[in-house]
Short mmCIF file of N, CA and C in Angstrom, two decimals:
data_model
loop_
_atom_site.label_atom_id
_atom_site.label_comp_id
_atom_site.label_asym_id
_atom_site.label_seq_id
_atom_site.Cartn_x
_atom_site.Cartn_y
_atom_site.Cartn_z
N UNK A 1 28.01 178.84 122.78
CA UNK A 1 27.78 179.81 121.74
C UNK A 1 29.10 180.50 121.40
N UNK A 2 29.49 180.90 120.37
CA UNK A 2 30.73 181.37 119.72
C UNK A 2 30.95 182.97 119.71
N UNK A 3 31.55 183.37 119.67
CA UNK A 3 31.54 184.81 119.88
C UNK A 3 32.29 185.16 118.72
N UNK A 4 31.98 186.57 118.01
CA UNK A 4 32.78 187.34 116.84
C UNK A 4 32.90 188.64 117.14
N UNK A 5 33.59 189.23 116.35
CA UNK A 5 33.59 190.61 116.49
C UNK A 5 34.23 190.94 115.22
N UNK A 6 34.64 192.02 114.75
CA UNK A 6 35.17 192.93 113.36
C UNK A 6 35.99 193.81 113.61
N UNK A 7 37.60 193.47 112.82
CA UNK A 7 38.25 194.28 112.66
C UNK A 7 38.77 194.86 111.64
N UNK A 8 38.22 196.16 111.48
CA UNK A 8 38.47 197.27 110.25
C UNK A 8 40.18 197.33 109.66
N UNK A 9 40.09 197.24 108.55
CA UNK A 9 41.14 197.47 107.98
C UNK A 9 40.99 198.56 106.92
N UNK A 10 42.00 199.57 107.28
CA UNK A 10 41.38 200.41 106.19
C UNK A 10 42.91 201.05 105.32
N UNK A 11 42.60 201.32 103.67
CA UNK A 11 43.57 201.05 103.28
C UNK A 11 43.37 201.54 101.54
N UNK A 12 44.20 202.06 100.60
CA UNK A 12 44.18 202.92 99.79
C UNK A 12 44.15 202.02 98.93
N UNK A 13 45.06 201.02 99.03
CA UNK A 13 44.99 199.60 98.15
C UNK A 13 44.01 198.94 97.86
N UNK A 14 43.85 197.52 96.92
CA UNK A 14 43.37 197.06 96.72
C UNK A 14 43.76 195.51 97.58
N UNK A 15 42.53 194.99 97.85
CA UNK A 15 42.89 193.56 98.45
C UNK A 15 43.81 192.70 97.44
N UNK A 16 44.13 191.79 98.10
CA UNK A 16 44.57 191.33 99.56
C UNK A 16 45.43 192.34 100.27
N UNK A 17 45.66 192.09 101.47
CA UNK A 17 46.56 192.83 102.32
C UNK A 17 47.90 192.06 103.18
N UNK A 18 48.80 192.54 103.34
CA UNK A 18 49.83 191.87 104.24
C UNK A 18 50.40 192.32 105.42
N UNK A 19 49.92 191.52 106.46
CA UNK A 19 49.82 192.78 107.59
C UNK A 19 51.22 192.70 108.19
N UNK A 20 52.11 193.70 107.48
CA UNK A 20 53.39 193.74 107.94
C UNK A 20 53.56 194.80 108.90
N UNK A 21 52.59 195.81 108.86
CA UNK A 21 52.57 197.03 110.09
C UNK A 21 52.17 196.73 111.24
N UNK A 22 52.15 195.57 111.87
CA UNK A 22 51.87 195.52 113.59
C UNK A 22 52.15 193.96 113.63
N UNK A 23 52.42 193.68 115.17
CA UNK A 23 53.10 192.34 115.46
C UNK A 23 51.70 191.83 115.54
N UNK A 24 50.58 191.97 116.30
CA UNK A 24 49.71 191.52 117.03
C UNK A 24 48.47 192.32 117.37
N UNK A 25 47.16 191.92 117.79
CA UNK A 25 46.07 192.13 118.33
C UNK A 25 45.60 191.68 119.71
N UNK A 26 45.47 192.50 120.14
CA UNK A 26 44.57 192.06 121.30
C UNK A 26 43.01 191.05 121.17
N UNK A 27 42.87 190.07 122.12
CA UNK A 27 41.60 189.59 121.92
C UNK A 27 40.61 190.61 123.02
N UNK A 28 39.43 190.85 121.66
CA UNK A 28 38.63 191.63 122.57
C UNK A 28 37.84 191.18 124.01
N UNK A 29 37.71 189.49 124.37
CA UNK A 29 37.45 189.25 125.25
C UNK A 29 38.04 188.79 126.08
N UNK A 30 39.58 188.06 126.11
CA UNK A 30 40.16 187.70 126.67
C UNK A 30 41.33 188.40 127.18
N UNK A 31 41.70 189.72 126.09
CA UNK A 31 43.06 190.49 126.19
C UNK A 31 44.67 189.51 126.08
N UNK A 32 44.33 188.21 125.30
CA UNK A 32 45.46 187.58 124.69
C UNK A 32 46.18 188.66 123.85
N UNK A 33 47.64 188.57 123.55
CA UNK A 33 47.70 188.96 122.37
C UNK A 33 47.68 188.01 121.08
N UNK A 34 47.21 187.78 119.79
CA UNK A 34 47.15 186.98 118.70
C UNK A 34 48.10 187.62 117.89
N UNK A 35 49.39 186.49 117.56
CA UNK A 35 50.25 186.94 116.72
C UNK A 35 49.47 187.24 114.97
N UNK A 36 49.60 188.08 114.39
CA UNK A 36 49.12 188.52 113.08
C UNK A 36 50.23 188.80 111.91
N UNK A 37 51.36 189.28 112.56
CA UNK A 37 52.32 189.92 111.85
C UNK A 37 52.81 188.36 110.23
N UNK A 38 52.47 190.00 109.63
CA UNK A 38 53.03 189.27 108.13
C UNK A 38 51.73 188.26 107.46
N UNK A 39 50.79 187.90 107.95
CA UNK A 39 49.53 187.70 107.32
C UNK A 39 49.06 188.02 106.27
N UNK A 40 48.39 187.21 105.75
CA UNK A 40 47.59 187.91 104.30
C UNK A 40 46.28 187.60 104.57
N UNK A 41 45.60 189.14 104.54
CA UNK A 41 44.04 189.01 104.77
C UNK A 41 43.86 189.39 103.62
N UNK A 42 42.02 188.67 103.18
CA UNK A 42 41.24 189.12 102.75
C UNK A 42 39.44 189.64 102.97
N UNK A 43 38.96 189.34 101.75
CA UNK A 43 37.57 189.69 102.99
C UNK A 43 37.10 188.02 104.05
N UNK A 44 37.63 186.96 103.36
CA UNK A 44 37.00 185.90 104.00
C UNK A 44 38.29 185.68 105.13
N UNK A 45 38.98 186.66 105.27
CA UNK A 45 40.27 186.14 106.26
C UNK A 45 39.43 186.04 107.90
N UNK A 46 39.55 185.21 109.18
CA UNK A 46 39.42 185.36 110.16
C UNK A 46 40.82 184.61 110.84
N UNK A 47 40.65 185.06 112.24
CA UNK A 47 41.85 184.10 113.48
C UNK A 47 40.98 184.15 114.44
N UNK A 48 41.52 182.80 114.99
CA UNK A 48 41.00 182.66 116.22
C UNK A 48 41.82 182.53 117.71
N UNK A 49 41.08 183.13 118.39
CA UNK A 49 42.20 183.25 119.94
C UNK A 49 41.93 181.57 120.57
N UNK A 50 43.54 181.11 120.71
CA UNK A 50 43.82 180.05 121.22
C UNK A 50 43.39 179.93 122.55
N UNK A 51 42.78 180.74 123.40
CA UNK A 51 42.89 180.88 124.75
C UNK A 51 41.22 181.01 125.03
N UNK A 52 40.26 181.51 123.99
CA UNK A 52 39.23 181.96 124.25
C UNK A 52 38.27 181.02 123.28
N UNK A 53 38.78 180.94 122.74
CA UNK A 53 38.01 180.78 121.17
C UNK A 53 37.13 181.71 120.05
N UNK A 54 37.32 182.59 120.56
CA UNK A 54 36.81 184.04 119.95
C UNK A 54 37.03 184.06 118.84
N UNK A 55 36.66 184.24 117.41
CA UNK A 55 36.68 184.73 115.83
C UNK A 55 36.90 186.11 116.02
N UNK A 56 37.89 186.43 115.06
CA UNK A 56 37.82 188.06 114.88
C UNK A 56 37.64 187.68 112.96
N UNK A 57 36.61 188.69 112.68
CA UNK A 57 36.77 188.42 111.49
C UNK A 57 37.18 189.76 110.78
N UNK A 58 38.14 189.95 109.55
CA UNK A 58 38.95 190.95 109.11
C UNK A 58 37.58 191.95 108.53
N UNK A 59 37.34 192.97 108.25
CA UNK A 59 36.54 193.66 107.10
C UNK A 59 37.51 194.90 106.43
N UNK A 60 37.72 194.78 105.43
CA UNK A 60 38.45 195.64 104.79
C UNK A 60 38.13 196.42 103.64
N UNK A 61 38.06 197.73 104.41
CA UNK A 61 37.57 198.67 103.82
C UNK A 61 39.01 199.82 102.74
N UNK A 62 37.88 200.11 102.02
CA UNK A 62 38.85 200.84 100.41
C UNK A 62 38.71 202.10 100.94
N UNK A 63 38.94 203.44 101.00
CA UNK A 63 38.62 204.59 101.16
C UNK A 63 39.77 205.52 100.05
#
């Protein structure tokens, strides 16, 4: 069985995004770090941890 989880992006802009403000994420089940830096998310963006196989999928919120 596959595992997911959601990570909030939150942000004044409009999509897409380029994630030039952080190198990396932690995997929430494994505690890998997943390189991210400089990415372009959107809402269908996900990564997956090489080590776990875990999905993180992006949700990006407007506020």
């Amino acid at each position: 069985m596959e595992s997911y989880s959601t990570q909030e992006i939150l942000s004044v802009y409009t999509p897409p995004y380029k994630l030039n403000f952080t190198d990396y994420i932690n995997c929430p089940i494994c505690e890998i770090e997943i390189d991210i830096f400089n990415i372009i998310v959107d809402e269908n963006t996900f990564i997956r941890c090489e080590d776990c196989e875990h999905t993180i999928q992006f949700k990006l919120v407007k506020f």
